[in-house]
Structure formats: structure tokens, C-alpha cells
Amino acid sequence: MGNDVKLDIEARFEHARDVIRDAGKRAMKYYDGTAGDLEIEAKENALDMVSIADKNVEAIIRDRIADSFPEDGFLGEEMGIEKGDNDCLWVIDPIDGTACFVNQMPSWCISLALVVDNEIVLGLIYHPCGDELFTARLGEGAFANGEPIKASSAKTVGDGLLGLGMSHRTKSDEITGFIKELLDREGIFVRNGSGALMMAYAAAGRLIGYYEPHINPWDCMAGIILMREAGGWANDYLGVPDVLENGAPILTAGPDVAEELKTMSGVTQ
Ligand code: IPD
Ligand code: CA
Ligand code: CA
């Protein structure tokens, strides 16, 4: 990491906290139907609405960051990759939990992370409906609305709830086999529709961890640093070749349940 960038991480963090809250306010206007000035009346259905919301919220985040840090690059779910003139890459999911957002359920969030030289240095996940902001800085711990958070102290998968994600990007038996194993070990899972939000809850110890056979970088980058800074374990997602293009499996876990989940999932490093 170059010195100039290192010195600016704190400024980037402060700025990102403002940006993600403002982006959350804008997303809420689409969610609660008050975004009348934002061109959605012309659209016919909820899917149109969500695609406009996704794009506009990502655009707000990019524009605000670019105004303050014009050399930084971006990778977002909606607008793809835009290389910067330095080693900073902001990774954005403007709305994670789209299916919930569009069906008027509150478990959706905004996920924003900063990667420098292939290392995650900042992670922010904002849950507008609960007004809860999860933040982590490399080496500085993890927080929810400014209060320190800690990963679960569960000793076995039977000791709590596991967050589980699934999508049609993988074959169904990849997840059904895991679920059978979990139930046989007296474990249980939740899936709330937002991988990023479940990863934040895992960092806060509300869930014992999070597993998904395939996830994209914008879904999980902030959740990874949150879990590590909360004292838990996360697999070396960025160590997977071409992961920014193709995605990879994700596993995060409280420190004492990580070995069991690694064995069960096959995600070992
Ligand atoms: C999806 C959600 C879902 C997870 C998928 C993601 P989206 O993101 O996080 O929980 O299982 O892998 O693609 O489409 O709601 O932004
Ligand atoms: Ca997502
Ligand atoms: Ca999304």
C-alpha cells in the first residue's frame, strides 16, 4: 500500500460512512414509495422500480466517492468495473436483498468495501430499515452503530443459528447436502434474503457464521472484514484466482465453530 493511500484510509472511512447513510436514505424512498421525483412513476412494475433504484443508488455512491477521491476505482454490481489511477478499489452492492426489497420485506442493505492491493481495508454494511450501520477498519475492530461487536462464541453448529445463502448460480444438491449435514448435527439455519446483512449479523454474533456455495464480491467483501475484525474466521476469498470476475464460495464463522463448518462445507482456506 503506498504511503499516500495509507494516510487517506481514515478520510475514506469517514466519507464512506456519510455516503452509505445518504445512499440508504435514497434507497428508502424507492422502498417506501416516496421517490416520486425520481422517475419511477413512469415504470410499470416492481422489477422496473428495483432496477432503477439499484442503478441510481450505485451512481450516488460512485459519484460521491469520486468527488472526494477521483483516483479511486470501482466495482459495482450494476455498473461493473472502472479501474482507478491508484490501488484503491471500492466494491459496491447498492441493494443487497433485492427480492426482499421488491416484495416489501425489510431485510435488504447496502454493502460497501474498500480493497487496497488485494486486501480489504474497510467494510460498511448499512441496513436502512433498522437504521443499523456495521463498520470495520483493518486492525481497528468491528462496530454496529459505533458499539464494538464480537463474533459468536458457539462451540458447535448446534449452539446457534447459521446464516445460509443460495442462488440458482449453483446446483441445488450443493446446498441440500450441506443442509442435511447441518440438521443431522442438530444445527439450524436462517436465510433472510440478503447475504451481506446475514454476514453483518454473523460478525455481531447473532448468527454463528455464514455459508454460501457461490457468492459475488459485492455481496461479501464488507462482510468478510467485519467478521475478521469481530474476532471470527473468513475464508481467503480474494486469494481465489479471478474471483472479482467469477465469484467463489464464502464461509465465515465464530472462532470456535470454524473448524466444524470448514469440514462440513469443504471451504477450508
Ligand atoms: C443476492 C442476495 C442473496 C444471496 C445471493 C445474492 P442481490 O444478492 O445477497 O441473499 O444468496 O448470492 O446474489 O441479488 O439481492 O443483490
Ligand atoms: Ca447482492
Ligand atoms: Ca444487488
GROMACS .gro file of C-alpha atoms and ligand atoms in nm:
model
  287
    1MET     CA    1   0.000   0.000   0.000
    2GLY     CA    2   0.153   0.334  -0.098
    3ASN     CA    3   0.202   0.587   0.183
    4ASP     CA    4  -0.027   0.847   0.031
    5VAL     CA    5  -0.312   0.596   0.020
    6LYS     CA    6  -0.235   0.467   0.370
    7LEU     CA    7  -0.265   0.816   0.511
    8ASP     CA    8  -0.600   0.864   0.343
    9ILE     CA    9  -0.778   0.548   0.461
   10GLU     CA   10  -0.922   0.727   0.762
   11ALA     CA   11  -1.057   1.007   0.542
   12ARG     CA   12  -1.206   0.748   0.309
   13PHE     CA   13  -1.371   0.574   0.604
   14GLU     CA   14  -1.527   0.896   0.736
   15HIS     CA   15  -1.653   0.980   0.390
   16ALA     CA   16  -1.787   0.629   0.327
   17ARG     CA   17  -1.992   0.645   0.648
   18ASP     CA   18  -2.170   0.958   0.525
   19VAL     CA   19  -2.211   0.827   0.173
   20ILE     CA   20  -2.365   0.493   0.274
   21ARG     CA   21  -2.617   0.660   0.507
   22ASP     CA   22  -2.717   0.906   0.235
   23ALA     CA   23  -2.745   0.623  -0.016
   24GLY     CA   24  -2.966   0.442   0.235
   25LYS     CA   25  -3.199   0.742   0.257
   26ARG     CA   26  -3.231   0.746  -0.121
   27ALA     CA   27  -3.294   0.370  -0.137
   28MET     CA   28  -3.563   0.407   0.131
   29LYS     CA   29  -3.752   0.648  -0.093
   30TYR     CA   30  -3.786   0.376  -0.353
   31TYR     CA   31  -3.874   0.118  -0.089
   32ASP     CA   32  -4.147   0.323   0.076
   33GLY     CA   33  -4.277   0.467  -0.250
   34THR     CA   34  -4.192   0.832  -0.185
   35ALA     CA   35  -3.939   0.865  -0.467
   36GLY     CA   36  -4.194   1.039  -0.686
   37ASP     CA   37  -3.939   1.281  -0.823
   38LEU     CA   38  -3.710   1.001  -0.919
   39GLU     CA   39  -3.872   0.890  -1.243
   40ILE     CA   40  -4.033   0.575  -1.112
   41GLU     CA   41  -4.395   0.672  -1.177
   42ALA     CA   42  -4.332   0.603  -1.542
   43LYS     CA   43  -4.236   0.247  -1.468
   44GLU     CA   44  -4.495  -0.022  -1.464
   45ASN     CA   45  -4.387  -0.276  -1.213
   46ALA     CA   46  -4.181  -0.350  -0.909
   47LEU     CA   47  -3.897  -0.505  -1.106
   48ASP     CA   48  -3.854  -0.188  -1.311
   49MET     CA   49  -3.858   0.007  -0.986
   50VAL     CA   50  -3.589  -0.205  -0.827
   51SER     CA   51  -3.362  -0.191  -1.128
   52ILE     CA   52  -3.382   0.190  -1.128
   53ALA     CA   53  -3.326   0.200  -0.754
   54ASP     CA   54  -3.022  -0.029  -0.785
   55LYS     CA   55  -2.864   0.181  -1.058
   56ASN     CA   56  -2.935   0.518  -0.901
   57VAL     CA   57  -2.811   0.417  -0.558
   58GLU     CA   58  -2.489   0.280  -0.706
   59ALA     CA   59  -2.447   0.600  -0.911
   60ILE     CA   60  -2.489   0.814  -0.597
   61ILE     CA   61  -2.223   0.613  -0.415
   62ARG     CA   62  -1.977   0.629  -0.706
   63ASP     CA   63  -2.030   0.999  -0.769
   64ARG     CA   64  -1.991   1.097  -0.405
   65ILE     CA   65  -1.673   0.893  -0.364
   66ALA     CA   66  -1.529   1.011  -0.696
   67ASP     CA   67  -1.588   1.375  -0.596
   68SER     CA   68  -1.362   1.332  -0.295
   69PHE     CA   69  -1.124   1.063  -0.420
   70PRO     CA   70  -1.111   1.097  -0.801
   71GLU     CA   71  -0.826   0.848  -0.844
   72ASP     CA   72  -1.010   0.554  -0.685
   73GLY     CA   73  -1.156   0.266  -0.885
   74PHE     CA   74  -1.494   0.093  -0.854
   75LEU     CA   75  -1.651  -0.249  -0.890
   76GLY     CA   76  -2.027  -0.247  -0.855
   77GLU     CA   77  -2.298  -0.498  -0.924
   78GLU     CA   78  -2.485  -0.261  -1.155
   79MET     CA   79  -2.209  -0.068  -1.332
   80GLY     CA   80  -1.923  -0.314  -1.338
   81ILE     CA   81  -1.555  -0.236  -1.311
   82GLU     CA   82  -1.396   0.105  -1.354
   83LYS     CA   83  -1.024   0.098  -1.288
   84GLY     CA   84  -0.875   0.388  -1.094
   85ASP     CA   85  -0.536   0.558  -1.106
   86ASN     CA   86  -0.426   0.412  -0.772
   87ASP     CA   87  -0.459   0.082  -0.582
   88CYS     CA   88  -0.797   0.165  -0.425
   89LEU     CA   89  -1.100  -0.034  -0.540
   90TRP     CA   90  -1.443   0.035  -0.392
   91VAL     CA   91  -1.673  -0.268  -0.413
   92ILE     CA   92  -2.043  -0.183  -0.406
   93ASP     CA   93  -2.373  -0.365  -0.380
   94PRO     CA   94  -2.627  -0.080  -0.388
   95ILE     CA   95  -2.914  -0.305  -0.279
   96ASP     CA   96  -2.842  -0.649  -0.143
   97GLY     CA   97  -3.159  -0.844  -0.083
   98THR     CA   98  -3.338  -0.732  -0.397
   99ALA     CA   99  -3.609  -0.996  -0.368
  100CYS     CA  100  -3.699  -0.866  -0.021
  101PHE     CA  101  -3.677  -0.501  -0.130
  102VAL     CA  102  -3.916  -0.559  -0.415
  103ASN     CA  103  -4.158  -0.762  -0.202
  104GLN     CA  104  -4.174  -0.508   0.082
  105MET     CA  105  -3.970  -0.703   0.334
  106PRO     CA  106  -3.711  -0.512   0.536
  107SER     CA  107  -3.409  -0.740   0.510
  108TRP     CA  108  -3.209  -0.556   0.247
  109CYS     CA  109  -2.898  -0.344   0.287
  110ILE     CA  110  -2.620  -0.155   0.115
  111SER     CA  111  -2.272  -0.306   0.114
  112LEU     CA  112  -1.956  -0.104   0.054
  113ALA     CA  113  -1.596  -0.214   0.092
  114LEU     CA  114  -1.255  -0.072   0.008
  115VAL     CA  115  -0.990  -0.308  -0.126
  116VAL     CA  116  -0.630  -0.183  -0.150
  117ASP     CA  117  -0.369  -0.402  -0.317
  118ASN     CA  118  -0.596  -0.705  -0.295
  119GLU     CA  119  -0.656  -0.656   0.079
  120ILE     CA  120  -0.989  -0.548   0.228
  121VAL     CA  121  -0.924  -0.243   0.446
  122LEU     CA  122  -1.275  -0.105   0.503
  123GLY     CA  123  -1.617  -0.265   0.518
  124LEU     CA  124  -1.955  -0.098   0.572
  125ILE     CA  125  -2.298  -0.255   0.567
  126TYR     CA  126  -2.599  -0.030   0.622
  127HIS     CA  127  -2.946  -0.164   0.700
  128PRO     CA  128  -3.178   0.130   0.638
  129CYS     CA  129  -3.496  -0.026   0.779
  130GLY     CA  130  -3.324  -0.091   1.111
  131ASP     CA  131  -3.102   0.218   1.089
  132GLU     CA  132  -2.805  -0.001   1.176
  133LEU     CA  133  -2.459   0.067   1.033
  134PHE     CA  134  -2.194  -0.203   1.063
  135THR     CA  135  -1.836  -0.084   1.011
  136ALA     CA  136  -1.489  -0.236   1.015
  137ARG     CA  137  -1.141  -0.098   0.950
  138LEU     CA  138  -0.840  -0.324   0.915
  139GLY     CA  139  -0.682  -0.369   1.257
  140GLU     CA  140  -0.937  -0.146   1.431
  141GLY     CA  141  -1.219  -0.385   1.522
  142ALA     CA  142  -1.580  -0.407   1.411
  143PHE     CA  143  -1.876  -0.199   1.523
  144ALA     CA  144  -2.253  -0.168   1.496
  145ASN     CA  145  -2.368   0.194   1.524
  146GLY     CA  146  -2.034   0.271   1.690
  147GLU     CA  147  -2.054  -0.008   1.951
  148PRO     CA  148  -1.796  -0.291   1.934
  149ILE     CA  149  -1.926  -0.626   1.807
  150LYS     CA  150  -1.789  -0.978   1.855
  151ALA     CA  151  -1.832  -1.298   1.660
  152SER     CA  152  -2.028  -1.585   1.815
  153SER     CA  153  -1.870  -1.796   2.088
  154ALA     CA  154  -2.060  -2.105   1.970
  155LYS     CA  155  -1.862  -2.428   2.012
  156THR     CA  156  -2.064  -2.644   1.773
  157VAL     CA  157  -2.318  -2.586   1.498
  158GLY     CA  158  -2.587  -2.694   1.744
  159ASP     CA  159  -2.519  -2.387   1.957
  160GLY     CA  160  -2.687  -2.124   1.739
  161LEU     CA  161  -2.827  -2.018   1.403
  162LEU     CA  162  -2.622  -2.038   1.085
  163GLY     CA  163  -2.685  -1.789   0.804
  164LEU     CA  164  -2.721  -1.972   0.475
  165GLY     CA  165  -2.728  -1.833   0.124
  166MET     CA  166  -2.825  -1.999  -0.202
  167SER     CA  167  -2.890  -1.895  -0.556
  168HIS     CA  168  -2.955  -2.052  -0.893
  169ARG     CA  169  -2.590  -1.997  -0.983
  170THR     CA  170  -2.508  -2.335  -0.827
  171LYS     CA  171  -2.661  -2.680  -0.846
  172SER     CA  172  -2.928  -2.749  -0.584
  173ASP     CA  173  -2.752  -3.052  -0.437
  174GLU     CA  174  -2.456  -2.836  -0.333
  175ILE     CA  175  -2.680  -2.677  -0.073
  176THR     CA  176  -2.920  -2.962   0.005
  177GLY     CA  177  -2.631  -3.190   0.103
  178PHE     CA  178  -2.498  -2.923   0.337
  179ILE     CA  179  -2.843  -2.866   0.491
  180LYS     CA  180  -2.884  -3.238   0.559
  181GLU     CA  181  -2.547  -3.249   0.732
  182LEU     CA  182  -2.636  -2.940   0.937
  183LEU     CA  183  -2.968  -3.087   1.052
  184ASP     CA  184  -2.805  -3.422   1.133
  185ARG     CA  185  -2.565  -3.232   1.359
  186GLU     CA  186  -2.860  -3.063   1.532
  187GLY     CA  187  -2.788  -2.729   1.367
  188ILE     CA  188  -3.041  -2.499   1.203
  189PHE     CA  189  -3.021  -2.211   0.954
  190VAL     CA  190  -3.183  -1.883   0.858
  191ARG     CA  191  -3.193  -1.723   0.515
  192ASN     CA  192  -3.329  -1.369   0.519
  193GLY     CA  193  -3.266  -1.290   0.150
  194SER     CA  194  -2.963  -1.065   0.199
  195GLY     CA  195  -2.625  -1.234   0.214
  196ALA     CA  196  -2.449  -0.913   0.314
  197LEU     CA  197  -2.690  -0.846   0.601
  198MET     CA  198  -2.657  -1.203   0.729
  199MET     CA  199  -2.278  -1.163   0.718
  200ALA     CA  200  -2.308  -0.847   0.928
  201TYR     CA  201  -2.530  -1.035   1.175
  202ALA     CA  202  -2.270  -1.313   1.189
  203ALA     CA  203  -1.997  -1.057   1.270
  204ALA     CA  204  -2.221  -0.930   1.550
  205GLY     CA  205  -2.252  -1.283   1.692
  206ARG     CA  206  -2.625  -1.305   1.620
  207LEU     CA  207  -2.552  -1.588   1.377
  208ILE     CA  208  -2.271  -1.839   1.430
  209GLY     CA  209  -2.148  -1.780   1.074
  210TYR     CA  210  -2.249  -1.758   0.711
  211TYR     CA  211  -2.211  -2.007   0.427
  212GLU     CA  212  -2.297  -1.982   0.058
  213PRO     CA  213  -2.159  -2.212  -0.214
  214HIS     CA  214  -2.116  -1.922  -0.458
  215ILE     CA  215  -2.124  -1.550  -0.393
  216ASN     CA  216  -2.016  -1.242  -0.585
  217PRO     CA  217  -1.758  -0.996  -0.449
  218TRP     CA  218  -2.003  -0.708  -0.397
  219ASP     CA  219  -2.214  -0.935  -0.171
  220CYS     CA  220  -1.941  -1.042   0.067
  221MET     CA  221  -1.638  -0.810   0.072
  222ALA     CA  222  -1.762  -0.591   0.359
  223GLY     CA  223  -1.892  -0.895   0.549
  224ILE     CA  224  -1.552  -1.063   0.536
  225ILE     CA  225  -1.363  -0.780   0.703
  226LEU     CA  226  -1.646  -0.735   0.955
  227MET     CA  227  -1.614  -1.098   1.062
  228ARG     CA  228  -1.234  -1.091   1.081
  229GLU     CA  229  -1.232  -0.769   1.281
  230ALA     CA  230  -1.500  -0.915   1.511
  231GLY     CA  231  -1.262  -1.199   1.601
  232GLY     CA  232  -1.402  -1.465   1.370
  233TRP     CA  233  -1.277  -1.654   1.066
  234ALA     CA  234  -1.340  -1.596   0.695
  235ASN     CA  235  -1.202  -1.788   0.401
  236ASP     CA  236  -0.941  -1.630   0.175
  237TYR     CA  237  -1.197  -1.520  -0.083
  238LEU     CA  238  -0.961  -1.272  -0.251
  239GLY     CA  239  -0.700  -1.546  -0.283
  240VAL     CA  240  -0.917  -1.734  -0.534
  241PRO     CA  241  -0.793  -1.671  -0.892
  242ASP     CA  242  -1.016  -1.436  -1.096
  243VAL     CA  243  -1.258  -1.404  -0.805
  244LEU     CA  244  -1.357  -1.045  -0.892
  245GLU     CA  245  -1.490  -1.171  -1.226
  246ASN     CA  246  -1.627  -1.512  -1.128
  247GLY     CA  247  -1.705  -1.512  -0.754
  248ALA     CA  248  -1.632  -1.805  -0.521
  249PRO     CA  249  -1.771  -1.981  -0.212
  250ILE     CA  250  -1.791  -1.787   0.114
  251LEU     CA  251  -1.766  -1.915   0.469
  252THR     CA  252  -1.744  -1.701   0.782
  253ALA     CA  253  -1.765  -1.836   1.135
  254GLY     CA  254  -1.719  -1.767   1.502
  255PRO     CA  255  -1.367  -1.876   1.602
  256ASP     CA  256  -1.465  -2.196   1.785
  257VAL     CA  257  -1.709  -2.326   1.527
  258ALA     CA  258  -1.495  -2.253   1.220
  259GLU     CA  259  -1.330  -2.596   1.204
  260GLU     CA  260  -1.663  -2.780   1.209
  261LEU     CA  261  -1.807  -2.555   0.937
  262LYS     CA  262  -1.493  -2.590   0.725
  263THR     CA  263  -1.528  -2.969   0.738
  264MET     CA  264  -1.897  -2.955   0.656
  265SER     CA  265  -1.869  -2.708   0.369
  266GLY     CA  266  -1.535  -2.810   0.224
  267VAL     CA  267  -1.436  -2.442   0.229
  268THR     CA  268  -1.112  -2.483   0.421
  269GLN     CA  269  -0.894  -2.183   0.341
  270IPD     C1  270  -2.822  -1.186  -0.354
  270IPD     C2  271  -2.854  -1.195  -0.206
  270IPD     C3  272  -2.878  -1.338  -0.168
  270IPD     C4  273  -2.757  -1.424  -0.198
  270IPD     C5  274  -2.718  -1.413  -0.344
  270IPD     C6  275  -2.701  -1.267  -0.386
  270IPD     P1  276  -2.900  -0.949  -0.458
  270IPD     O1  277  -2.793  -1.051  -0.391
  270IPD     O2  278  -2.747  -1.150  -0.126
  270IPD     O3  279  -2.905  -1.349  -0.030
  270IPD     O4  280  -2.785  -1.558  -0.166
  270IPD     O5  281  -2.596  -1.481  -0.365
  270IPD     O6  282  -2.677  -1.264  -0.525
  270IPD     O7  283  -2.935  -1.005  -0.591
  270IPD     O8  284  -3.017  -0.941  -0.368
  270IPD     O9  285  -2.821  -0.823  -0.469
  271CA      CA  286  -2.617  -0.882  -0.376
  272CA      CA  287  -2.772  -0.614  -0.553
   0.00000   0.00000   0.00000
